[in-house]
N, CA and C atoms as an extended XYZ file, in Angstrom:
423
Properties=species:S:1:pos:R:3:atomname:S:1:resname:S:1:resid:I:1 pbc="F F F"
N       149.460      143.930       81.076 N   MET     1
C       149.905      143.857       82.452 CA  MET     1
C       149.999      142.393       82.882 C   MET     1
N       151.096      142.035       83.486 N   LYS     2
C       151.331      140.662       83.901 CA  LYS     2
C       150.841      140.477       85.334 C   LYS     2
N       150.108      139.406       85.564 N   THR     3
C       149.675      139.096       86.925 CA  THR     3
C       150.583      138.017       87.484 C   THR     3
N       150.938      138.141       88.737 N   SER     4
C       151.833      137.155       89.334 CA  SER     4
C       151.041      135.938       89.800 C   SER     4
N       151.666      134.812       89.672 N   GLN     5
C       151.055      133.569       90.131 CA  GLN     5
C       151.167      133.499       91.660 C   GLN     5
N       150.153      132.921       92.314 N   PRO     6
C       150.228      132.812       93.765 CA  PRO     6
C       151.341      131.846       94.187 C   PRO     6
N       151.892      132.085       95.358 N   THR     7
C       152.878      131.186       95.930 CA  THR     7
C       152.173      129.913       96.360 C   THR     7
N       152.711      128.772       95.950 N   LYS     8
C       152.163      127.473       96.338 CA  LYS     8
C       152.884      126.994       97.599 C   LYS     8
N       152.114      126.505       98.548 N   VAL     9
C       152.661      125.979       99.789 CA  VAL     9
C       152.200      124.531       99.921 C   VAL     9
N       153.111      123.649      100.341 N   THR    10
C       152.780      122.236      100.476 CA  THR    10
C       153.041      121.749      101.889 C   THR    10
N       152.088      120.966      102.402 N   VAL    11
C       152.254      120.259      103.667 CA  VAL    11
C       151.931      118.795      103.392 C   VAL    11
N       152.489      117.903      104.212 N   GLN    12
C       152.224      116.496      103.991 CA  GLN    12
C       152.403      115.683      105.257 C   GLN    12
N       151.811      114.489      105.241 N   ALA    13
C       151.942      113.560      106.359 CA  ALA    13
C       151.657      112.156      105.854 C   ALA    13
N       152.232      111.183      106.530 N   VAL    14
C       151.913      109.790      106.275 CA  VAL    14
C       151.055      109.324      107.443 C   VAL    14
N       149.842      108.920      107.117 N   ILE    15
C       148.863      108.512      108.117 CA  ILE    15
C       148.943      106.995      108.275 C   ILE    15
N       149.094      106.531      109.493 N   GLN    16
C       149.147      105.089      109.748 CA  GLN    16
C       147.722      104.533      109.783 C   GLN    16
N       147.092      104.543      108.611 N   ALA    17
C       145.730      104.029      108.450 CA  ALA    17
C       145.509      103.754      106.967 C   ALA    17
N       144.671      102.771      106.653 N   PRO    18
C       144.386      102.489      105.241 CA  PRO    18
C       143.651      103.645      104.565 C   PRO    18
N       143.716      103.657      103.244 N   ILE    19
C       143.136      104.750      102.456 CA  ILE    19
C       141.651      104.954      102.734 C   ILE    19
N       140.883      103.879      102.905 N   GLU    20
C       139.435      104.002      103.108 CA  GLU    20
C       139.132      104.787      104.385 C   GLU    20
N       139.815      104.452      105.469 N   LYS    21
C       139.605      105.163      106.734 CA  LYS    21
C       140.088      106.601      106.623 C   LYS    21
N       141.253      106.797      106.025 N   THR    22
C       141.812      108.146      105.882 CA  THR    22
C       140.846      109.038      105.097 C   THR    22
N       140.327      108.533      103.991 N   TRP    23
C       139.388      109.297      103.158 CA  TRP    23
C       138.128      109.641      103.947 C   TRP    23
N       137.577      108.650      104.651 N   ARG    24
C       136.346      108.848      105.416 CA  ARG    24
C       136.549      109.911      106.506 C   ARG    24
N       137.660      109.831      107.223 N   TYR    25
C       137.909      110.785      108.312 CA  TYR    25
C       138.169      112.191      107.771 C   TYR    25
N       138.725      112.285      106.561 N   TRP    26
C       138.984      113.591      105.944 CA  TRP    26
C       137.689      114.250      105.469 C   TRP    26
N       136.719      113.427      105.024 N   THR    27
C       135.568      113.976      104.306 CA  THR    27
C       134.246      113.985      105.066 C   THR    27
N       134.104      113.227      106.154 N   GLU    28
C       132.829      113.155      106.860 CA  GLU    28
C       132.768      114.199      107.979 C   GLU    28
N       131.701      115.028      107.979 N   PRO    29
C       131.601      116.124      108.948 CA  PRO    29
C       131.779      115.708      110.403 C   PRO    29
N       131.271      114.527      110.791 N   GLU    30
C       131.411      114.117      112.192 CA  GLU    30
C       132.866      113.889      112.584 C   GLU    30
N       133.726      113.626      111.603 N   HIS    31
C       135.160      113.503      111.875 CA  HIS    31
C       135.868      114.848      111.709 C   HIS    31
N       135.482      115.623      110.707 N   ILE    32
C       136.124      116.924      110.443 CA  ILE    32
C       136.110      117.798      111.703 C   ILE    32
N       135.002      117.777      112.440 N   THR    33
C       134.899      118.609      113.640 CA  THR    33
C       135.849      118.165      114.748 C   THR    33
N       136.391      116.970      114.650 N   LYS    34
C       137.283      116.448      115.696 CA  LYS    34
C       138.752      116.817      115.465 C   LYS    34
N       139.133      117.154      114.219 N   TRP    35
C       140.551      117.383      113.951 CA  TRP    35
C       140.875      118.726      113.306 C   TRP    35
N       139.891      119.451      112.802 N   ASN    36
C       140.179      120.625      111.972 CA  ASN    36
C       140.394      121.901      112.787 C   ASN    36
N       141.551      121.963      113.458 N   GLN    37
C       141.985      123.171      114.155 CA  GLN    37
C       143.511      123.147      114.253 C   GLN    37
N       144.088      124.339      114.320 N   ALA    38
C       145.549      124.438      114.308 CA  ALA    38
C       146.160      124.370      115.708 C   ALA    38
N       145.351      124.610      116.751 N   SER    39
C       145.893      124.567      118.112 CA  SER    39
C       144.794      124.143      119.085 C   SER    39
N       145.207      123.821      120.291 N   GLU    40
C       144.274      123.377      121.332 CA  GLU    40
C       143.285      124.463      121.736 C   GLU    40
N       143.618      125.724      121.469 N   SER    41
C       142.735      126.818      121.879 CA  SER    41
C       141.604      127.075      120.870 C   SER    41
N       141.595      126.310      119.781 N   TRP    42
C       140.557      126.438      118.750 CA  TRP    42
C       139.795      125.134      118.617 C   TRP    42
N       138.599      125.229      118.036 N   HIS    43
C       137.836      124.033      117.717 CA  HIS    43
C       136.965      124.299      116.499 C   HIS    43
N       136.402      123.215      115.970 N   ALA    44
C       135.520      123.300      114.801 CA  ALA    44
C       134.158      122.741      115.232 C   ALA    44
N       133.272      123.611      115.735 N   PRO    45
C       131.998      123.117      116.261 CA  PRO    45
C       131.025      122.601      115.208 C   PRO    45
N       131.251      122.949      113.927 N   ARG    46
C       130.293      122.548      112.892 CA  ARG    46
C       131.004      122.369      111.563 C   ARG    46
N       130.574      121.346      110.814 N   ALA    47
C       131.112      121.123      109.467 CA  ALA    47
C       129.993      120.613      108.570 C   ALA    47
N       130.016      121.064      107.326 N   GLU    48
C       129.094      120.595      106.294 CA  GLU    48
C       129.945      120.223      105.090 C   GLU    48
N       129.546      119.155      104.375 N   ASN    49
C       130.368      118.725      103.255 CA  ASN    49
C       129.521      118.038      102.187 C   ASN    49
N       129.435      118.668      101.024 N   ASP    50
C       128.753      118.108       99.856 CA  ASP    50
C       129.849      117.689       98.879 C   ASP    50
N       130.387      116.487       99.086 N   LEU    51
C       131.602      116.027       98.413 CA  LEU    51
C       131.315      115.557       96.989 C   LEU    51
N       131.252      116.528       96.070 N   ARG    52
C       131.066      116.260       94.640 CA  ARG    52
C       131.528      117.499       93.896 C   ARG    52
N       131.875      117.336       92.618 N   VAL    53
C       132.275      118.484       91.815 CA  VAL    53
C       131.117      119.488       91.809 C   VAL    53
N       131.414      120.729       92.166 N   GLY    54
C       130.400      121.766       92.277 CA  GLY    54
C       129.772      121.836       93.660 C   GLY    54
N       130.018      120.826       94.491 N   GLY    55
C       129.504      120.817       95.859 CA  GLY    55
C       130.280      121.779       96.737 C   GLY    55
N       129.673      122.159       97.838 N   LYS    56
C       130.300      123.125       98.746 CA  LYS    56
C       130.597      122.471      100.090 C   LYS    56
N       131.590      123.036      100.767 N   PHE    57
C       131.898      122.606      102.129 CA  PHE    57
C       132.013      123.842      103.006 C   PHE    57
N       131.814      123.651      104.289 N   LEU    58
C       131.966      124.727      105.259 CA  LEU    58
C       132.394      124.114      106.580 C   LEU    58
N       133.412      124.696      107.183 N   THR    59
C       133.816      124.328      108.536 CA  THR    59
C       133.845      125.606      109.360 C   THR    59
N       133.103      125.620      110.452 N   ARG    60
C       133.103      126.751      111.368 CA  ARG    60
C       134.264      126.561      112.332 C   ARG    60
N       135.171      127.540      112.373 N   MET    61
C       136.325      127.480      113.255 CA  MET    61
C       136.200      128.609      114.273 C   MET    61
N       136.373      128.262      115.551 N   GLU    62
C       136.213      129.256      116.619 CA  GLU    62
C       137.257      129.061      117.701 C   GLU    62
N       137.665      130.188      118.295 N   ALA    63
C       138.484      130.125      119.497 CA  ALA    63
C       137.605      129.574      120.612 C   ALA    63
N       138.140      128.672      121.419 N   LYS    64
C       137.352      128.063      122.488 CA  LYS    64
C       136.876      129.088      123.508 C   LYS    64
N       137.605      130.194      123.643 N   ASP    65
C       137.193      131.231      124.606 CA  ASP    65
C       136.136      132.175      124.035 C   ASP    65
N       135.720      131.927      122.788 N   GLY    66
C       134.673      132.734      122.174 CA  GLY    66
C       135.124      134.085      121.652 C   GLY    66
N       136.414      134.357      121.657 N   SER    67
C       136.922      135.678      121.273 CA  SER    67
C       136.869      135.937      119.766 C   SER    67
N       136.887      134.868      118.955 N   MET    68
C       136.828      135.053      117.502 CA  MET    68
C       136.456      133.750      116.830 C   MET    68
N       136.058      133.866      115.568 N   GLY    69
C       135.723      132.694      114.787 CA  GLY    69
C       135.510      133.076      113.335 C   GLY    69
N       135.506      132.079      112.472 N   PHE    70
C       135.272      132.335      111.056 CA  PHE    70
C       134.800      131.058      110.383 C   PHE    70
N       134.183      131.226      109.225 N   ASP    71
C       133.772      130.095      108.403 CA  ASP    71
C       134.832      129.879      107.329 C   ASP    71
N       135.305      128.651      107.227 N   PHE    72
C       136.235      128.250      106.177 CA  PHE    72
C       135.404      127.462      105.168 C   PHE    72
N       135.313      127.986      103.937 N   PHE    73
C       134.440      127.321      102.973 CA  PHE    73
C       134.944      127.468      101.554 C   PHE    73
N       134.366      126.644      100.678 N   GLY    74
C       134.755      126.684       99.281 CA  GLY    74
C       133.900      125.731       98.461 C   GLY    74
N       134.301      125.569       97.197 N   THR    75
C       133.569      124.746       96.238 CA  THR    75
C       134.527      123.743       95.604 C   THR    75
N       134.083      122.488       95.518 N   TYR    76
C       134.918      121.428       94.952 CA  TYR    76
C       135.037      121.546       93.439 C   TYR    76
N       136.278      121.411       92.949 N   ASP    77
C       136.581      121.407       91.524 CA  ASP    77
C       136.842      119.989       91.017 C   ASP    77
N       137.475      119.167       91.852 N   VAL    78
C       137.798      117.788       91.501 CA  VAL    78
C       137.540      116.915       92.725 C   VAL    78
N       136.861      115.798       92.528 N   VAL    79
C       136.696      114.796       93.583 CA  VAL    79
C       136.893      113.427       92.941 C   VAL    79
N       138.021      112.786       93.262 N   LYS    80
C       138.312      111.431       92.795 CA  LYS    80
C       138.463      110.584       94.052 C   LYS    80
N       137.455      109.773       94.329 N   SER    81
C       137.409      109.004       95.567 CA  SER    81
C       138.717      108.268       95.842 C   SER    81
N       139.223      108.448       97.068 N   HIS    82
C       140.449      107.812       97.559 CA  HIS    82
C       141.710      108.261       96.822 C   HIS    82
N       141.622      109.353       96.019 N   GLU    83
C       142.788      109.810       95.259 CA  GLU    83
C       143.060      111.307       95.378 C   GLU    83
N       142.057      112.130       95.087 N   GLN    84
C       142.312      113.570       94.981 CA  GLN    84
C       141.059      114.384       95.283 C   GLN    84
N       141.294      115.513       95.940 N   ILE    85
C       140.270      116.539       96.143 CA  ILE    85
C       140.924      117.868       95.796 C   ILE    85
N       140.249      118.654       94.955 N   SER    86
C       140.691      120.017       94.675 CA  SER    86
C       139.502      120.931       94.895 C   SER    86
N       139.771      122.103       95.450 N   TYR    87
C       138.695      123.059       95.659 CA  TYR    87
C       139.193      124.483       95.550 C   TYR    87
N       138.229      125.381       95.395 N   THR    88
C       138.510      126.809       95.354 CA  THR    88
C       137.889      127.423       96.602 C   THR    88
N       138.715      128.139       97.363 N   MET    89
C       138.227      128.831       98.556 CA  MET    89
C       137.422      130.059       98.148 C   MET    89
N       136.685      130.609       99.091 N   GLU    90
C       135.810      131.759       98.815 CA  GLU    90
C       136.571      132.954       98.255 C   GLU    90
N       137.871      133.057       98.550 N   ASP    91
C       138.656      134.193       98.053 CA  ASP    91
C       139.346      133.885       96.714 C   ASP    91
N       139.042      132.714       96.119 N   GLY    92
C       139.591      132.366       94.809 CA  GLY    92
C       140.863      131.545       94.850 C   GLY    92
N       141.445      131.369       96.032 N   ARG    93
C       142.662      130.558       96.120 CA  ARG    93
C       142.320      129.084       95.933 C   ARG    93
N       143.279      128.353       95.382 N   LYS    94
C       143.094      126.934       95.057 CA  LYS    94
C       143.821      126.044       96.068 C   LYS    94
N       143.229      124.856       96.288 N   VAL    95
C       143.816      123.844       97.156 CA  VAL    95
C       143.705      122.504       96.451 C   VAL    95
N       144.764      121.699       96.519 N   GLU    96
C       144.727      120.341       95.994 CA  GLU    96
C       145.257      119.392       97.055 C   GLU    96
N       144.520      118.307       97.298 N   ILE    97
C       144.927      117.292       98.253 CA  ILE    97
C       144.999      115.971       97.516 C   ILE    97
N       146.124      115.269       97.644 N   THR    98
C       146.237      113.939       97.057 CA  THR    98
C       146.385      112.914       98.175 C   THR    98
N       145.795      111.763       97.947 N   PHE    99
C       145.824      110.644       98.887 CA  PHE    99
C       146.478      109.474       98.155 C   PHE    99
N       147.600      108.980       98.671 N   THR   100
C       148.307      107.885       98.028 CA  THR   100
C       148.251      106.660       98.929 C   THR   100
N       147.651      105.594       98.402 N   ASN   101
C       147.514      104.345       99.127 CA  ASN   101
C       148.880      103.673       99.220 C   ASN   101
N       149.326      103.436      100.453 N   GLN   102
C       150.602      102.756      100.675 CA  GLN   102
C       150.371      101.541      101.574 C   GLN   102
N       149.339      100.762      101.240 N   GLY   103
C       149.021       99.575      102.028 CA  GLY   103
C       148.270       99.958      103.295 C   GLY   103
N       148.895       99.758      104.449 N   ASN   104
C       148.259      100.099      105.719 CA  ASN   104
C       148.502      101.540      106.138 C   ASN   104
N       149.053      102.331      105.245 N   GLU   105
C       149.220      103.753      105.509 CA  GLU   105
C       148.861      104.544      104.266 C   GLU   105
N       148.629      105.836      104.479 N   THR   106
C       148.198      106.717      103.396 CA  THR   106
C       149.018      107.995      103.446 C   THR   106
N       149.593      108.361      102.320 N   LYS   107
C       150.322      109.629      102.232 CA  LYS   107
C       149.345      110.705      101.782 C   LYS   107
N       149.269      111.790      102.560 N   VAL   108
C       148.401      112.917      102.236 CA  VAL   108
C       149.297      114.115      101.939 C   VAL   108
N       149.120      114.689      100.755 N   ILE   109
C       149.875      115.894      100.357 CA  ILE   109
C       148.853      116.966      100.024 C   ILE   109
N       149.000      118.111      100.669 N   GLU   110
C       148.073      119.229      100.487 CA  GLU   110
C       148.872      120.435       99.989 C   GLU   110
N       148.476      120.971       98.842 N   THR   111
C       149.135      122.143       98.270 CA  THR   111
C       148.093      123.240       98.127 C   THR   111
N       148.439      124.435       98.623 N   PHE   112
C       147.477      125.537       98.583 CA  PHE   112
C       148.151      126.823       98.147 C   PHE   112
N       147.327      127.720       97.595 N   ASP   113
C       147.802      129.060       97.243 CA  ASP   113
C       147.885      129.879       98.527 C   ASP   113
N       149.044      130.468       98.770 N   ALA   114
C       149.215      131.304       99.952 CA  ALA   114
C       148.449      132.613       99.782 C   ALA   114
N       147.987      133.160      100.897 N   GLU   115
C       147.369      134.496      100.853 CA  GLU   115
C       148.436      135.519      101.210 C   GLU   115
N       148.136      136.795      101.050 N   SER   116
C       149.172      137.820      101.192 CA  SER   116
C       149.202      138.500      102.564 C   SER   116
N       148.275      138.161      103.448 N   THR   117
C       148.224      138.823      104.754 CA  THR   117
C       149.274      138.302      105.721 C   THR   117
N       149.453      136.988      105.756 N   HIS   118
C       150.389      136.359      106.694 CA  HIS   118
C       151.579      135.788      105.937 C   HIS   118
N       152.695      135.600      106.642 N   SER   119
C       153.885      135.056      105.989 CA  SER   119
C       153.619      133.633      105.506 C   SER   119
N       154.320      133.265      104.445 N   THR   120
C       154.199      131.914      103.903 CA  THR   120
C       154.547      130.891      104.975 C   THR   120
N       155.581      131.176      105.765 N   GLU   121
C       156.009      130.257      106.822 CA  GLU   121
C       154.905      130.066      107.862 C   GLU   121
N       154.227      131.152      108.220 N   MET   122
C       153.141      131.064      109.203 CA  MET   122
C       151.982      130.222      108.649 C   MET   122
N       151.655      130.453      107.381 N   GLN   123
C       150.579      129.682      106.762 CA  GLN   123
C       150.945      128.193      106.686 C   GLN   123
N       152.179      127.918      106.286 N   GLN   124
C       152.613      126.526      106.200 CA  GLN   124
C       152.553      125.857      107.570 C   GLN   124
N       152.993      126.559      108.596 N   ALA   125
C       152.967      126.002      109.957 CA  ALA   125
C       151.532      125.733      110.412 C   ALA   125
N       150.611      126.645      110.113 N   GLY   126
C       149.215      126.468      110.508 CA  GLY   126
C       148.559      125.299      109.800 C   GLY   126
N       148.753      125.210      108.495 N   TRP   127
C       148.148      124.108      107.729 CA  TRP   127
C       148.799      122.772      108.126 C   TRP   127
N       150.112      122.784      108.406 N   GLN   128
C       150.776      121.548      108.839 CA  GLN   128
C       150.246      121.122      110.213 C   GLN   128
N       149.992      122.078      111.100 N   ALA   129
C       149.449      121.749      112.421 CA  ALA   129
C       148.082      121.086      112.290 C   ALA   129
N       147.251      121.593      111.386 N   ILE   130
C       145.936      120.980      111.161 CA  ILE   130
C       146.107      119.561      110.600 C   ILE   130
N       147.012      119.393      109.643 N   LEU   131
C       147.254      118.068      109.075 CA  LEU   131
C       147.805      117.121      110.139 C   LEU   131
N       148.654      117.619      111.013 N   ASP   132
C       149.178      116.792      112.108 CA  ASP   132
C       148.054      116.388      113.064 C   ASP   132
N       147.106      117.298      113.319 N   ASN   133
C       145.939      116.946      114.143 CA  ASN   133
C       145.123      115.854      113.464 C   ASN   133
N       144.957      115.963      112.136 N   PHE   134
C       144.241      114.941      111.382 CA  PHE   134
C       144.935      113.586      111.543 C   PHE   134
N       146.240      113.581      111.379 N   LYS   135
C       147.036      112.340      111.519 CA  LYS   135
C       146.820      111.722      112.896 C   LYS   135
N       146.947      112.525      113.935 N   LYS   136
C       146.794      112.046      115.309 CA  LYS   136
C       145.385      111.490      115.529 C   LYS   136
N       144.376      112.239      115.140 N   TYR   137
C       142.993      111.807      115.329 CA  TYR   137
C       142.711      110.503      114.578 C   TYR   137
N       143.136      110.430      113.323 N   THR   138
C       142.870      109.249      112.495 CA  THR   138
C       143.584      108.017      113.042 C   THR   138
N       144.812      108.188      113.471 N   GLU   139
C       145.581      107.045      113.970 CA  GLU   139
C       145.084      106.560      115.330 C   GLU   139
N       144.527      107.468      116.136 N   GLU   140
C       144.108      107.105      117.495 CA  GLU   140
C       142.636      106.680      117.577 C   GLU   140
N       141.863      106.882      116.517 N   SER   141
C       140.430      106.534      116.553 CA  SER   141
C       140.160      105.146      116.021 C   SER   141
């Protein structure tokens, strides 16, 4: 029996900040809680991050009105400082993020396995919105 490969979805942004700042804001919990939400009606009140191969991360995401929330978590497969992070989510889907140093800016490309509940377009829009929030937060801080 043949198993189908998951659909890969990619989002990207060029951050107007050097690689060191971009990496720090992506990986440090005190920054993750400031940008990791897809819309203004959500927030990330808590984040934990053990940034090493085999280490785990968790970001608590909640609607600001308290109507719903969930933990987004996984385990790191690859951690190359200022270059790449790969992890496996709790449901087995894979994510890879690359950071490319472009002088005073950093290109961030995130590729993830789509899940089957929501449309690929909806997932891409949600992950792009989070990446856009990251860009805005990093550039304005």
